XYZ file of N, CA and C in Angstrom:
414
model
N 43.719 7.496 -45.940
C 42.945 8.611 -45.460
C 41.449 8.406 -45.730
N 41.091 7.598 -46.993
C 39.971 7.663 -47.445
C 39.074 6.804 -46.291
N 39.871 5.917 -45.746
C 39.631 4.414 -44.836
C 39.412 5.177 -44.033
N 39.797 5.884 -43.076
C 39.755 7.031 -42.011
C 38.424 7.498 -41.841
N 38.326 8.195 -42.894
C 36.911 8.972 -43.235
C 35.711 8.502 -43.230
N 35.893 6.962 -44.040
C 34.715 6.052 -44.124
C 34.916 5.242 -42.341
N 35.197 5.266 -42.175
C 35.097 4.762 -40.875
C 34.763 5.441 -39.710
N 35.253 6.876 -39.752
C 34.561 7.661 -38.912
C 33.024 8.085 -39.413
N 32.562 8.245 -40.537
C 31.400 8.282 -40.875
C 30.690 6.918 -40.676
N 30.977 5.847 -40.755
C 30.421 4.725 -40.357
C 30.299 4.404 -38.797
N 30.778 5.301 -38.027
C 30.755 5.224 -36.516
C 29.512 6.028 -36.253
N 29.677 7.112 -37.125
C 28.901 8.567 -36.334
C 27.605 7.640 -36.863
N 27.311 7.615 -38.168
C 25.963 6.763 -38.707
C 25.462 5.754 -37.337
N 26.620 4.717 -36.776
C 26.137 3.954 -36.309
C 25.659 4.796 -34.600
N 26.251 5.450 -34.348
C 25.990 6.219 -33.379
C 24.508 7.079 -33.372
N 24.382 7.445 -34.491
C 22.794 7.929 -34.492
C 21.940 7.415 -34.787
N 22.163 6.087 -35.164
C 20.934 4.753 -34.911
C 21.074 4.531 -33.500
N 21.335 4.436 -33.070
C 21.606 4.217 -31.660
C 20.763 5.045 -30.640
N 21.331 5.995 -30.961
C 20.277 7.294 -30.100
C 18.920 7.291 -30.821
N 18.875 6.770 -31.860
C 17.125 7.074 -32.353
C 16.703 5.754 -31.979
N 17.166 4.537 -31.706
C 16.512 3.739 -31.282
C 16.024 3.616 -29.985
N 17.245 4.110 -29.365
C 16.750 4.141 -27.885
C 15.808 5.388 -27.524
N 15.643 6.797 -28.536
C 14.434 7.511 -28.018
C 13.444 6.871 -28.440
N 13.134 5.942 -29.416
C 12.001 4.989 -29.632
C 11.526 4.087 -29.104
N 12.950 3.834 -27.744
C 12.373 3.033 -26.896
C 11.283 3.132 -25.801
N 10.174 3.013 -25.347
C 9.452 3.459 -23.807
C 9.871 3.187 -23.017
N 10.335 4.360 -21.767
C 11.178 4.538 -20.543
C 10.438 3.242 -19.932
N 11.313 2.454 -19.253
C 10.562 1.821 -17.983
C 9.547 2.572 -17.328
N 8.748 2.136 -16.874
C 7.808 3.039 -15.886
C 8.067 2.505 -14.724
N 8.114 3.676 -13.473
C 8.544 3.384 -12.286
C 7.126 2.807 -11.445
N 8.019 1.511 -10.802
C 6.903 1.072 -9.813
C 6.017 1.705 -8.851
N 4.998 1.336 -9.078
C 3.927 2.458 -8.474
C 4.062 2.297 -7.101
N 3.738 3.845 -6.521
C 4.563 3.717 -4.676
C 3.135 4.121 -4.056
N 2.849 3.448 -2.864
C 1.538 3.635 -2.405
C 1.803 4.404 -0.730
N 1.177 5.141 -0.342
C 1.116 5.863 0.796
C 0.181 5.343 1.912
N 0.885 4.904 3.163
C 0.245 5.023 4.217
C 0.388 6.320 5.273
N -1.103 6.009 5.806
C -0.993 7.135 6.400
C -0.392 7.289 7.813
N -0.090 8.434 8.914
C 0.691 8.208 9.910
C -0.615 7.878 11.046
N -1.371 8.881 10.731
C -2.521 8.640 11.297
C -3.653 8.555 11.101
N -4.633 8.305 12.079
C -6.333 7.786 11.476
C -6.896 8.690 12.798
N -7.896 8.947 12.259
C -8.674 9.642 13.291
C -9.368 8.905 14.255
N -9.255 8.364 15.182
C -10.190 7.459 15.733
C -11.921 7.449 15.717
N -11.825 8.705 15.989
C -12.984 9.157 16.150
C -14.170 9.237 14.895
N -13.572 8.853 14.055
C -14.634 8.463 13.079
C -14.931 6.871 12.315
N -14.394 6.010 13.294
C -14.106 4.941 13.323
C -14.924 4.166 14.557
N -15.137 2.437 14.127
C -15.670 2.217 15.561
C -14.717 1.772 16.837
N -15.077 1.562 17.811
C -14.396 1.609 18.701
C -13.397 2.619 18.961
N -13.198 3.599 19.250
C -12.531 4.873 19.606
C -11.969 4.575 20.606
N -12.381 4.161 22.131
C -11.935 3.446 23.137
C -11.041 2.487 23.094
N -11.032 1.640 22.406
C -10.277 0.175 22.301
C -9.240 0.247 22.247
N -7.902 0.007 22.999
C -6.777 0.168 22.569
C -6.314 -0.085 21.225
N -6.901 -0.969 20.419
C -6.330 -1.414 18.955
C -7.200 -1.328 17.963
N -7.188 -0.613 16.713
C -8.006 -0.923 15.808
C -7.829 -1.429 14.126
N -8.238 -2.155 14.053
C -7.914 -3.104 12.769
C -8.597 -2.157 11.163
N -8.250 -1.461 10.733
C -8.745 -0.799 9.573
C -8.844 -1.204 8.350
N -8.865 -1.491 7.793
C -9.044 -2.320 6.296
C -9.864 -1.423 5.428
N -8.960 -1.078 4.072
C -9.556 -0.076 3.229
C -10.048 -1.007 2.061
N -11.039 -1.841 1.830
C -10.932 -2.679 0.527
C -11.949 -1.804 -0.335
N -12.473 -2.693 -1.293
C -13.215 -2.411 -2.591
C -14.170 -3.692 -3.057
N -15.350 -3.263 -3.195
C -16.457 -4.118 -3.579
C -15.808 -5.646 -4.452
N -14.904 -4.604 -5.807
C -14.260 -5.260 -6.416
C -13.273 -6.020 -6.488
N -12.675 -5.981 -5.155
C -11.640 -7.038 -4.720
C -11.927 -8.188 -4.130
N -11.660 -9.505 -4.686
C -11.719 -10.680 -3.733
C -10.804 -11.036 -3.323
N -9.502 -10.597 -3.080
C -8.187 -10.523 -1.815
C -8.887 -9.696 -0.476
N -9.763 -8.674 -1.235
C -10.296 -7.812 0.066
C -11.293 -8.510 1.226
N -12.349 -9.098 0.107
C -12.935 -10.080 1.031
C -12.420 -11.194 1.541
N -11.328 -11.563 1.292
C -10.915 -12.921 2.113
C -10.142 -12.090 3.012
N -9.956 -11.055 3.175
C -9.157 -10.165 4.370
C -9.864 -9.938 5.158
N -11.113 -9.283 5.181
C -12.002 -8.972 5.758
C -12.670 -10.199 6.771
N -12.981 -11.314 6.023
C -13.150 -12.567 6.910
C -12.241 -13.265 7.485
N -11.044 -12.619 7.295
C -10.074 -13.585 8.426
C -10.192 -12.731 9.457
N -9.707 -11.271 9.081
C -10.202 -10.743 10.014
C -10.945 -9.767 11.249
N -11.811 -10.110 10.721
C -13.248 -9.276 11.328
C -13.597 -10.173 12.846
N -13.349 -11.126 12.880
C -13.209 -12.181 14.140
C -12.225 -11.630 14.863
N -11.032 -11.070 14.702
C -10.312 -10.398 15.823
C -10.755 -9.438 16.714
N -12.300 -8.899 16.333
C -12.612 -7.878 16.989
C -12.818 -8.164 18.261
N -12.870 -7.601 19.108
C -13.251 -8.191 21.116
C -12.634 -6.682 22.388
N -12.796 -7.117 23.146
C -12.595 -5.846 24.129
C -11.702 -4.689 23.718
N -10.710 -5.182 23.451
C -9.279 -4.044 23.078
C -9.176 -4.451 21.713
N -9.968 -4.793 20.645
C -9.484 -4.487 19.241
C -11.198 -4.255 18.691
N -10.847 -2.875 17.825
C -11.988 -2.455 17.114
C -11.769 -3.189 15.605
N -12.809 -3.466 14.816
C -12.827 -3.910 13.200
C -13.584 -2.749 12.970
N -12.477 -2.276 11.553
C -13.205 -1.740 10.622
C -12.865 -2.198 9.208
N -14.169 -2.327 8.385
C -13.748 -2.361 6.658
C -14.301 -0.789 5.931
N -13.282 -0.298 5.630
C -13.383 1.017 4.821
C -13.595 0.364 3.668
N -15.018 0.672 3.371
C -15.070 0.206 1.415
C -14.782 1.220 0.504
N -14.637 1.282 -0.423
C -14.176 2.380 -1.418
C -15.533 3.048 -1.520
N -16.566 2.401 -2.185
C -17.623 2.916 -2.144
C -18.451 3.685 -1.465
N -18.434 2.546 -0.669
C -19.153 3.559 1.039
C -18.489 4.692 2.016
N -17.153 4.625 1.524
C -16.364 5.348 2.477
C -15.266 6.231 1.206
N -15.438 6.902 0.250
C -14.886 7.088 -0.928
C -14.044 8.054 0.009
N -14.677 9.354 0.674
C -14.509 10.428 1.391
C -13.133 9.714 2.195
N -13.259 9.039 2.990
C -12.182 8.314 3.657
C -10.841 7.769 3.062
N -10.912 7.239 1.892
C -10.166 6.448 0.814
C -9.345 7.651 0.922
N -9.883 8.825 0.321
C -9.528 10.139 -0.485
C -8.712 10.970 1.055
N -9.028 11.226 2.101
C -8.269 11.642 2.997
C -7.138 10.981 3.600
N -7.019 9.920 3.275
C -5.956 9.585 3.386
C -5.058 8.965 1.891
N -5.392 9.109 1.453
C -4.812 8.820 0.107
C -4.537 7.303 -0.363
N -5.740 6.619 0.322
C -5.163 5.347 -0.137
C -5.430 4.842 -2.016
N -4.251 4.352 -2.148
C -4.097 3.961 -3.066
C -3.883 2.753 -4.082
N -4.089 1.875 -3.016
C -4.332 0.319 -3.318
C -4.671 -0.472 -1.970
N -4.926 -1.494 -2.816
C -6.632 -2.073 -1.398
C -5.895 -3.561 -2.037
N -6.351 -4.741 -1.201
C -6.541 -3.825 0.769
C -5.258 -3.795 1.142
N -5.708 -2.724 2.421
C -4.652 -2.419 2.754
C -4.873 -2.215 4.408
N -4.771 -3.009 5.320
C -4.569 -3.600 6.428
C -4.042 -2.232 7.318
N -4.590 -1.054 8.262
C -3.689 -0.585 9.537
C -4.007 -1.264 10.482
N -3.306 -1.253 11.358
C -2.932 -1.421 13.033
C -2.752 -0.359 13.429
N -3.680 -0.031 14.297
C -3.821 1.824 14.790
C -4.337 1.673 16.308
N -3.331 2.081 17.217
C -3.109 2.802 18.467
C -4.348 3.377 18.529
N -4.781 3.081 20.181
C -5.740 4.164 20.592
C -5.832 5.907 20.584
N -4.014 6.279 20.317
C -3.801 7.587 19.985
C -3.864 7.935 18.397
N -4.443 6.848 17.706
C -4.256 7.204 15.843
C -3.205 7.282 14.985
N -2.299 6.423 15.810
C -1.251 6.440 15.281
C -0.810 5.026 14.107
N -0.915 5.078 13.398
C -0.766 3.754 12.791
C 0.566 2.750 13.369
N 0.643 1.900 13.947
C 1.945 1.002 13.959
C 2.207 -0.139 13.191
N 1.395 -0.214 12.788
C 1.609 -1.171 11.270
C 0.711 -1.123 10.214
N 0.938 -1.890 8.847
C 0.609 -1.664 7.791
C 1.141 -3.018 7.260
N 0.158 -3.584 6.130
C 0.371 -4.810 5.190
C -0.663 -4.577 3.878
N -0.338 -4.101 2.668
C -0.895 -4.228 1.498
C -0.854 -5.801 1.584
N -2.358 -5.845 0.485
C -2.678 -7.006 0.165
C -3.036 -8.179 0.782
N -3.047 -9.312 0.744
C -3.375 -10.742 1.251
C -2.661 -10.455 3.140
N -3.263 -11.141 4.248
C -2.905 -11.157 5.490
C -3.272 -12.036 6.203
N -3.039 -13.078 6.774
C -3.772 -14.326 7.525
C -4.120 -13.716 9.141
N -5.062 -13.625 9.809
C -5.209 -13.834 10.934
C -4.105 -13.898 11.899
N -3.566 -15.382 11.870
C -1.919 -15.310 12.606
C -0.745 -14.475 12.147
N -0.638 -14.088 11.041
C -0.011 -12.876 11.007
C -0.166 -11.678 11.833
N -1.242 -11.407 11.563
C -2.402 -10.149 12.821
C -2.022 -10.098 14.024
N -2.478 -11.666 14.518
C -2.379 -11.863 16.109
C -1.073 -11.856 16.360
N 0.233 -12.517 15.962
C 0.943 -12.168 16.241
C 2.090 -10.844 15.804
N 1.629 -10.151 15.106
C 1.895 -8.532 15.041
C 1.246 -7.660 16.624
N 0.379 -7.824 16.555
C -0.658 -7.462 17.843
C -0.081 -7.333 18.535
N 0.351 -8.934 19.231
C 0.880 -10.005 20.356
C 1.898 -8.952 20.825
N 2.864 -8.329 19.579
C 4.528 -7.784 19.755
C 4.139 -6.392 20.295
N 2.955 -6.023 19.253
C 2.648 -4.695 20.104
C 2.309 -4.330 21.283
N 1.263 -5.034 22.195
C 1.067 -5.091 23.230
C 1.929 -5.117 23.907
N 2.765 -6.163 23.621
C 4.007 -6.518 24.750
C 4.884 -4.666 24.430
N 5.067 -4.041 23.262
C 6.064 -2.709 23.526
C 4.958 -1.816 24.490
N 3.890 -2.345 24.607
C 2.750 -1.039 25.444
C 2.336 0.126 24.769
């Protein structure tokens, strides 16, 4: 009986190390989730007309942003507008749409509709042929 006793007390003991270790543990923190938006206003953007416009939200402080920006800012031409939203210069903008990590690449319809989106790093031929698919749905 005595064996009994010490053994169930040696469970419960080990059982409440257990729970105090793990409230001592720090929860994972959940991966941070970033928001795009559905739409962009055209109209405060350049090219309003253009069927396509290339948006790019970067930050002074990013050099992923600037190598985005120079691949592609050359796509601009009849039917595609360039824009670089800087954080700085465009804070107001950042903040209405809630962006939340840079850069961050739209593809936006002449109606403001975003049809695509790419956080981070983007090559040119990626672009063009994202574009390429869109055009062809009309």
């Amino acid at each position: 009986m005595e064996r009994m006793l010490l053994a169930a007390a040696l469970i419960a003991v080990a059982a409440l190390v257990a729970v105090l270790i793990q409230r001592r543990q720090p929860s994972p923190e959940a991966a941070p989730s970033f928001t795009v938006p559905e739409r962009i206003d055209r109209g405060e953007l350049p090219g309003p007309d253009r069927p396509w416009l290339l948006a790019v939200f970067s930050a002074h402080t990013c050099s992923t942003c600037a190598t985005v920006v120079g691949e592609l800012a050359p796509l601009a031409g009849p039917d595609v507008a360039f824009a670089e939203i800087e954080l700085d210069a465009a804070r107001a903008l950042h903040e209405r749409y809630a962006i939340g990590a840079v850069p961050l690449l739209l593809i936006v319809d002449v109606h403001g509709s975003v049809r695509h989106h790419v956080f981070g790093p983007v090559t040119r031929q990626e672009v063009e042929t994202v574009l390429d698919a869109l055009r062809q749905e009309g």
